[in-house]
mmCIF file of C-alpha atoms in Angstrom:
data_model
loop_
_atom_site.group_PDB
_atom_site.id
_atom_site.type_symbol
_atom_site.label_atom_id
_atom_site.label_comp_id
_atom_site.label_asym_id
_atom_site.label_seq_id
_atom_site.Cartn_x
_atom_site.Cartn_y
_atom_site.Cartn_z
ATOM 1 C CA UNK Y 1 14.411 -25.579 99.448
ATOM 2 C CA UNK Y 2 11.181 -26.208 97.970
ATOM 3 C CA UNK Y 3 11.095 -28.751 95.164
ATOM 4 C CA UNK Y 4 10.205 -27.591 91.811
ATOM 5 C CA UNK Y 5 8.111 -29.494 89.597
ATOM 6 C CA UNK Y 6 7.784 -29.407 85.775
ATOM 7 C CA UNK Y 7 4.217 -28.153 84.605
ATOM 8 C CA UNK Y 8 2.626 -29.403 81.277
ATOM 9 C CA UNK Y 9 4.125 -29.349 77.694
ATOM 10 C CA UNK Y 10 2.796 -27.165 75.529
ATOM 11 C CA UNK Y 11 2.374 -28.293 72.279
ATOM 12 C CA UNK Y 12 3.573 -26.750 68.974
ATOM 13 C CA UNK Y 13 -0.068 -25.647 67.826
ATOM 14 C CA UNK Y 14 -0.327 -23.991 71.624
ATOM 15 C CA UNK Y 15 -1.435 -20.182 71.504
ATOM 16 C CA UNK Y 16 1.506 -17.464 72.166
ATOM 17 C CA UNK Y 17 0.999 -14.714 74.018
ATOM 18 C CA UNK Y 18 -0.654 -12.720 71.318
ATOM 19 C CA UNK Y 19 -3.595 -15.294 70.606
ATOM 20 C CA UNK Y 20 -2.054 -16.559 67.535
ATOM 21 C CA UNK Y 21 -0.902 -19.855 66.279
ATOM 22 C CA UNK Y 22 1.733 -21.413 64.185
ATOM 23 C CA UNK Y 23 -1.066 -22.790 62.273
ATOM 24 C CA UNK Y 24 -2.843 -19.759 61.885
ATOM 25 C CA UNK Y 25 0.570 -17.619 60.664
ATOM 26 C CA UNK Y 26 1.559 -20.569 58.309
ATOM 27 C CA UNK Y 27 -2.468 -19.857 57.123
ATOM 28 C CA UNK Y 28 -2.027 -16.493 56.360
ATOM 29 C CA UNK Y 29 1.215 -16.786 54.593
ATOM 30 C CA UNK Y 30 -0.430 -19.389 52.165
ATOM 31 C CA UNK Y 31 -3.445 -16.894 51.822
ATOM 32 C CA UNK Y 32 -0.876 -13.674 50.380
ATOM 33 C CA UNK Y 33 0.949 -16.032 48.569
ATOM 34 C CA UNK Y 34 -2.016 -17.064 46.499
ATOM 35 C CA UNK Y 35 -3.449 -13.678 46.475
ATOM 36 C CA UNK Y 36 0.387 -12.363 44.510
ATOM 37 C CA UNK Y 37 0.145 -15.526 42.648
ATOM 38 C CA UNK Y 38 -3.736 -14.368 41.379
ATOM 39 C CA UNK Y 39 -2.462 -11.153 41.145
ATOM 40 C CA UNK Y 40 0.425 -12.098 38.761
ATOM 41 C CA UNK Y 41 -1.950 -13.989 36.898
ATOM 42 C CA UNK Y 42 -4.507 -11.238 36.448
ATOM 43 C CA UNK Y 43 -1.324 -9.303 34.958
ATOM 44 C CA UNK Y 44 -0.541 -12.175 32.240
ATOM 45 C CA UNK Y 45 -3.832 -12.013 31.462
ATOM 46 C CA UNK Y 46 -4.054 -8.458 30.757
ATOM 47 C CA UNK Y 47 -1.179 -8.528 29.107
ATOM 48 C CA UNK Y 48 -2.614 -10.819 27.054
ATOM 49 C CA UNK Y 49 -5.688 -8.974 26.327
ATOM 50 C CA UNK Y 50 -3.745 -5.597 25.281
ATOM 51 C CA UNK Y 51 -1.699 -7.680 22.719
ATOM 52 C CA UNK Y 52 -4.568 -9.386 21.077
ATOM 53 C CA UNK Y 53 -6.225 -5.943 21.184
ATOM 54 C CA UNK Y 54 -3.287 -4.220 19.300
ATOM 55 C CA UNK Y 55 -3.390 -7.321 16.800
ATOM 56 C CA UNK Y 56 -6.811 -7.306 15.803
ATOM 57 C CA UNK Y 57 -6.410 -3.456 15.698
ATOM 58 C CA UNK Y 58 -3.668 -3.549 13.224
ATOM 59 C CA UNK Y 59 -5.734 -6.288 11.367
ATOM 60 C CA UNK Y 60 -8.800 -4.208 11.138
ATOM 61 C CA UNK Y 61 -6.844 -1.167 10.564
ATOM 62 C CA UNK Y 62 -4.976 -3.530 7.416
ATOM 63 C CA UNK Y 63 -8.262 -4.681 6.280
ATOM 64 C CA UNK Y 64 -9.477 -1.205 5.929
ATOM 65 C CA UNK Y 65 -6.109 -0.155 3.756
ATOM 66 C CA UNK Y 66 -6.771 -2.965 1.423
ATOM 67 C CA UNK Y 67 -10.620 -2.438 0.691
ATOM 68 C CA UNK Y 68 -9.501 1.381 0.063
ATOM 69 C CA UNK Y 69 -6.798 0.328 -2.335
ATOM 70 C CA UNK Y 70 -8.967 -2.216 -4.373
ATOM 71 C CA UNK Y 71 -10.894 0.366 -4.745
ATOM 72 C CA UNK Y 72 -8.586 3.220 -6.357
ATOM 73 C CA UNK Y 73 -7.400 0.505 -8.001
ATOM 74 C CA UNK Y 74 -10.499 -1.352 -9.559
ATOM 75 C CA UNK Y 75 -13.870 0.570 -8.713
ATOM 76 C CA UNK Y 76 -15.334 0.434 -11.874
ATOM 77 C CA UNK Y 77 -16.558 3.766 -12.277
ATOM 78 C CA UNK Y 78 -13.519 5.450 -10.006
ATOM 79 C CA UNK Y 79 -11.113 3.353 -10.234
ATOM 80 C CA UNK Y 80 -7.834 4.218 -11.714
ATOM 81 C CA UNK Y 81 -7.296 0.837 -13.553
ATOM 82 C CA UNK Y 82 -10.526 1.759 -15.611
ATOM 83 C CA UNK Y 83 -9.596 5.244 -16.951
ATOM 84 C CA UNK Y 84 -8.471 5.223 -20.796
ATOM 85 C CA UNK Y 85 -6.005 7.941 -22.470
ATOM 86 C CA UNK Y 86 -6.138 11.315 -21.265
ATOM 87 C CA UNK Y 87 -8.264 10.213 -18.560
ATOM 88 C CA UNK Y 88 -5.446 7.951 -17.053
ATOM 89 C CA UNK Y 89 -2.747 10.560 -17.776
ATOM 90 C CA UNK Y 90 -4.211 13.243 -15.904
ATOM 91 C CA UNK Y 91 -5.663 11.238 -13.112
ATOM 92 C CA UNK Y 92 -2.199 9.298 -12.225
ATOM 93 C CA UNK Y 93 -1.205 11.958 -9.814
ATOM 94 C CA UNK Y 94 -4.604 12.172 -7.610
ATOM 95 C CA UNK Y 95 -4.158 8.450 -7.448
ATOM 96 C CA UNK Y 96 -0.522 8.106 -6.209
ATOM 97 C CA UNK Y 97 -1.944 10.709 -3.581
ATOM 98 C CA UNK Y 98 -5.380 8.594 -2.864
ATOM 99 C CA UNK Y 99 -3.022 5.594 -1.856
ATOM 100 C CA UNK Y 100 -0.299 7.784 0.593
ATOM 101 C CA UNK Y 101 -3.525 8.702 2.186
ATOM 102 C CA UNK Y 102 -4.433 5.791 2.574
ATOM 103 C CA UNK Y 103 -1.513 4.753 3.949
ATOM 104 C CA UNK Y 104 -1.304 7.363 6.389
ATOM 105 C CA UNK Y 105 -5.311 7.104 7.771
ATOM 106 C CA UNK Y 106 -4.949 3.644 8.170
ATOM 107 C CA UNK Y 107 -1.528 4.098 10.580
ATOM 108 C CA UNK Y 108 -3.714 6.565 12.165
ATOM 109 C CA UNK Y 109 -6.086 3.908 13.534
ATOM 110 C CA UNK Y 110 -3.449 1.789 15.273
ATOM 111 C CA UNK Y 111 -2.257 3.423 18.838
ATOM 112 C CA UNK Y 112 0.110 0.940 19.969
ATOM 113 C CA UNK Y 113 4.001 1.989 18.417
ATOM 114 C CA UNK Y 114 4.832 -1.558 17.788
ATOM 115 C CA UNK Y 115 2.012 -2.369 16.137
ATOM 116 C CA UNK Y 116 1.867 0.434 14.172
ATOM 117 C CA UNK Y 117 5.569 -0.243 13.085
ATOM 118 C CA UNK Y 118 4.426 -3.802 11.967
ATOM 119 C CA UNK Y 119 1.180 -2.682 9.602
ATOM 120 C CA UNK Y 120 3.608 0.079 8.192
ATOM 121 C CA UNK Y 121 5.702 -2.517 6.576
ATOM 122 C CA UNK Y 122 2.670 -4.274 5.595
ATOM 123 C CA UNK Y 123 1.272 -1.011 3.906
ATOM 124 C CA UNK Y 124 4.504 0.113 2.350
ATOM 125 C CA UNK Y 125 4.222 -3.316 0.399
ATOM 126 C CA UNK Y 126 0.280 -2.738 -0.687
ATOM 127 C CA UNK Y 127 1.161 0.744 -1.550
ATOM 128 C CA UNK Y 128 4.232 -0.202 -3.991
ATOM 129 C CA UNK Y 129 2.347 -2.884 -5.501
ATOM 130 C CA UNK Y 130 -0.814 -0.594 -5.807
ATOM 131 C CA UNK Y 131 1.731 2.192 -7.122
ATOM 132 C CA UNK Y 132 3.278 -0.055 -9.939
ATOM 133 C CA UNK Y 133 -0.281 -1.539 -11.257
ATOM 134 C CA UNK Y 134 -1.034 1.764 -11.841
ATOM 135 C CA UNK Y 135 2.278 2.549 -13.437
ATOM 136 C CA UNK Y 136 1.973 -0.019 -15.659
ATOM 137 C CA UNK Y 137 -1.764 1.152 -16.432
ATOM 138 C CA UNK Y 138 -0.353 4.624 -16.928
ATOM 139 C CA UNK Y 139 2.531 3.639 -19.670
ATOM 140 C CA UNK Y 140 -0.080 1.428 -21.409
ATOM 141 C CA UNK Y 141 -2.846 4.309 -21.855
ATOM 142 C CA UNK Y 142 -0.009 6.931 -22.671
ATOM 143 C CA UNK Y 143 1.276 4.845 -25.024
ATOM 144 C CA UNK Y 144 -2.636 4.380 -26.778
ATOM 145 C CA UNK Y 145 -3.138 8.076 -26.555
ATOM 146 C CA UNK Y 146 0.285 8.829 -28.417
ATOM 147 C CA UNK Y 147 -0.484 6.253 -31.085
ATOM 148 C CA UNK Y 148 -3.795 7.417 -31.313
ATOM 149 C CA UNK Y 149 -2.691 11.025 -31.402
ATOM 150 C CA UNK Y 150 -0.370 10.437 -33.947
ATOM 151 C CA UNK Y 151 -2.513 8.316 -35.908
ATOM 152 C CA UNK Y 152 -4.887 11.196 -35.872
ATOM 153 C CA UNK Y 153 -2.047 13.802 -36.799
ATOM 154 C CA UNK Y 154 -1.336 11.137 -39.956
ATOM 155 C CA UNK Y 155 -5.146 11.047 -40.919
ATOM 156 C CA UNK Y 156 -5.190 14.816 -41.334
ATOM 157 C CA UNK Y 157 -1.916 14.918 -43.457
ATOM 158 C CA UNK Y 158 -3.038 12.842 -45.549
ATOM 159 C CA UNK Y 159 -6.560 14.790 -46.534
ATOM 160 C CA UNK Y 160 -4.336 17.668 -46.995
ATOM 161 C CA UNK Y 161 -2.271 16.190 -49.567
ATOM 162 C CA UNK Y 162 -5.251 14.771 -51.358
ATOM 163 C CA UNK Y 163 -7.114 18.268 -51.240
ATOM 164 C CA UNK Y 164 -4.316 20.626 -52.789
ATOM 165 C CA UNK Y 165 -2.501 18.264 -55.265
ATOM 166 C CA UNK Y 166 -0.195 20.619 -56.914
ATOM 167 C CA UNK Y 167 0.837 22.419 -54.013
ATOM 168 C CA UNK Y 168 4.412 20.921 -53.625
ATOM 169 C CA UNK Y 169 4.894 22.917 -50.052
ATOM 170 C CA UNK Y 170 1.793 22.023 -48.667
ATOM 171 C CA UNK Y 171 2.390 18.649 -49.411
ATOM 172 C CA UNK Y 172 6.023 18.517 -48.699
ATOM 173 C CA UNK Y 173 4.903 19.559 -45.108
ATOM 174 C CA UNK Y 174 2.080 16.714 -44.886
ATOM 175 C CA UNK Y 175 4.750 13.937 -45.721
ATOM 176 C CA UNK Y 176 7.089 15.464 -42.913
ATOM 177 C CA UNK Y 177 4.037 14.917 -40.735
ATOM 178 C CA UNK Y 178 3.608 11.630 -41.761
ATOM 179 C CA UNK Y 179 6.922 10.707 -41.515
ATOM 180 C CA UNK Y 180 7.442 12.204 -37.801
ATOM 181 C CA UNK Y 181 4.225 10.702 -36.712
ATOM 182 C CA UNK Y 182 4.858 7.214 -38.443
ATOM 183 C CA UNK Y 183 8.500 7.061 -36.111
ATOM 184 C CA UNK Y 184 6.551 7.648 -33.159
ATOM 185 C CA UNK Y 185 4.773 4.815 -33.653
ATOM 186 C CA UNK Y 186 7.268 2.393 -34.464
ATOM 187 C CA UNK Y 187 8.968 3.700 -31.529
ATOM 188 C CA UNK Y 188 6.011 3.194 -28.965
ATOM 189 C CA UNK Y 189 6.561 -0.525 -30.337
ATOM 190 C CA UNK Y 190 9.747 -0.879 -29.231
ATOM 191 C CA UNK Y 191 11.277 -0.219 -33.169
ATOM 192 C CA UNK Y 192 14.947 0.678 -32.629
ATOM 193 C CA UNK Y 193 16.793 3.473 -34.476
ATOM 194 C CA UNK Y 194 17.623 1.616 -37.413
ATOM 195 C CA UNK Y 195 14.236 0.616 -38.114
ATOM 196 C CA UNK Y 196 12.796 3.928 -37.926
ATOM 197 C CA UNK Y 197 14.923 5.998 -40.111
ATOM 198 C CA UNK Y 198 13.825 4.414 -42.608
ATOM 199 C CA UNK Y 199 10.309 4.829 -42.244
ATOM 200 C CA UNK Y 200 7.919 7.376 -44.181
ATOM 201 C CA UNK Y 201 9.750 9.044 -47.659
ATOM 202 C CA UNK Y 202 13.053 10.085 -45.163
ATOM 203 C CA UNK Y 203 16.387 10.090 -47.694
ATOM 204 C CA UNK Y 204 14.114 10.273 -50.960
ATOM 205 C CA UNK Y 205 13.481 12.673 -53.556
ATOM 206 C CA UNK Y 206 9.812 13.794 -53.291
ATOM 207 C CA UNK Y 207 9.035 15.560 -56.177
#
């Protein structure tokens, strides 16, 4: 029986039958996982850019909402803070709906929901503050025009009673004119019941 005899090692780098060594597959298995580990960073970074995108959208979009409010609020030809009487009474109602619109454009310019939910809060908060500077604007000029109104209403009472001294009815009507108006005013500063009922000739004998 012939004697067999060992052939050479083969070492642990040695090509296989397919050409291919352990070298060359530990290679290639360090090459894909670097090209996940770039694409998982690519990802972050994306993510990354989308989120500073929405932020500086909501800013811009914020930025926008407050320029627009300063000016309904303080433009000084527009604004509502510089409108006086009648003007401020009848122009309270176009500026509640100037700052909803507002509001609602600025919203408009954000696309991402979160975002969008974020800036909302912000905006309610402008909006209310924007909302009571002008309420307070609007008590304070309706308060002018009533005084001045009744002011007025006194003026013209009185000329009355001065031009037609010895007509008791006309000038029994002037004094409840004066009287009426005069309460009004002490009211619009804050004079309580018992303070006005005494004003004017109320509880005398006129004539």
């Amino acid at each position: 029986m012939p004697k067999l005899v060992s052939g050479p090692d083969i070492p642990e780098t040695g090509v296989d039958v397919a050409g291919v060594t352990r070298a060359d597959t530990t290679d290639v298995s360090a090459g894909y996982h670097a090209l996940a580990a770039g694409f998982g960073d690519l990802a972050t970074a994306a993510r990354d850019l989308q989120a500073r995108e929405r932020q500086a959208e909501a800013k811009e979009a914020d930025l926008w909402a407050a320029e627009q409010i300063s000016t309904l609020l303080y433009d000084p030809d527009s604004g509502y803070l510089s409108k006086r009487k009648k003007d401020a009474v009848g122009a309270y109602d176009d500026f509640v709906k100037g700052l909803d619109t507002v509001r609602t454009s600025a919203l408009g310019r954000v696309r991402d929901d979160r975002a969008r939910e974020l800036l909302d809060l912000e905006l309610r908060d402008r909006v209310r503050r924007a909302k009571d500077a002008g309420g307070r604007h609007l008590y304070d000029e309706r308060v002018v025009l009533i005084d001045a109104t009744a002011e007025a209403h006194i003026a013209r009472a009185q000329r009355d009673m001065a031009s037609a001294p010895g007509d008791y009815g006309a000038m029994s009507s002037s004094l409840d004119t004066i009287e009426g108006q005069t309460r009004e005013r002490m009211r619009l500063r804050g004079a309580g019941p018992e303070e006005t009922e005494g004003a004017g000739y109320a509880g005398e004998e006129r004539f």
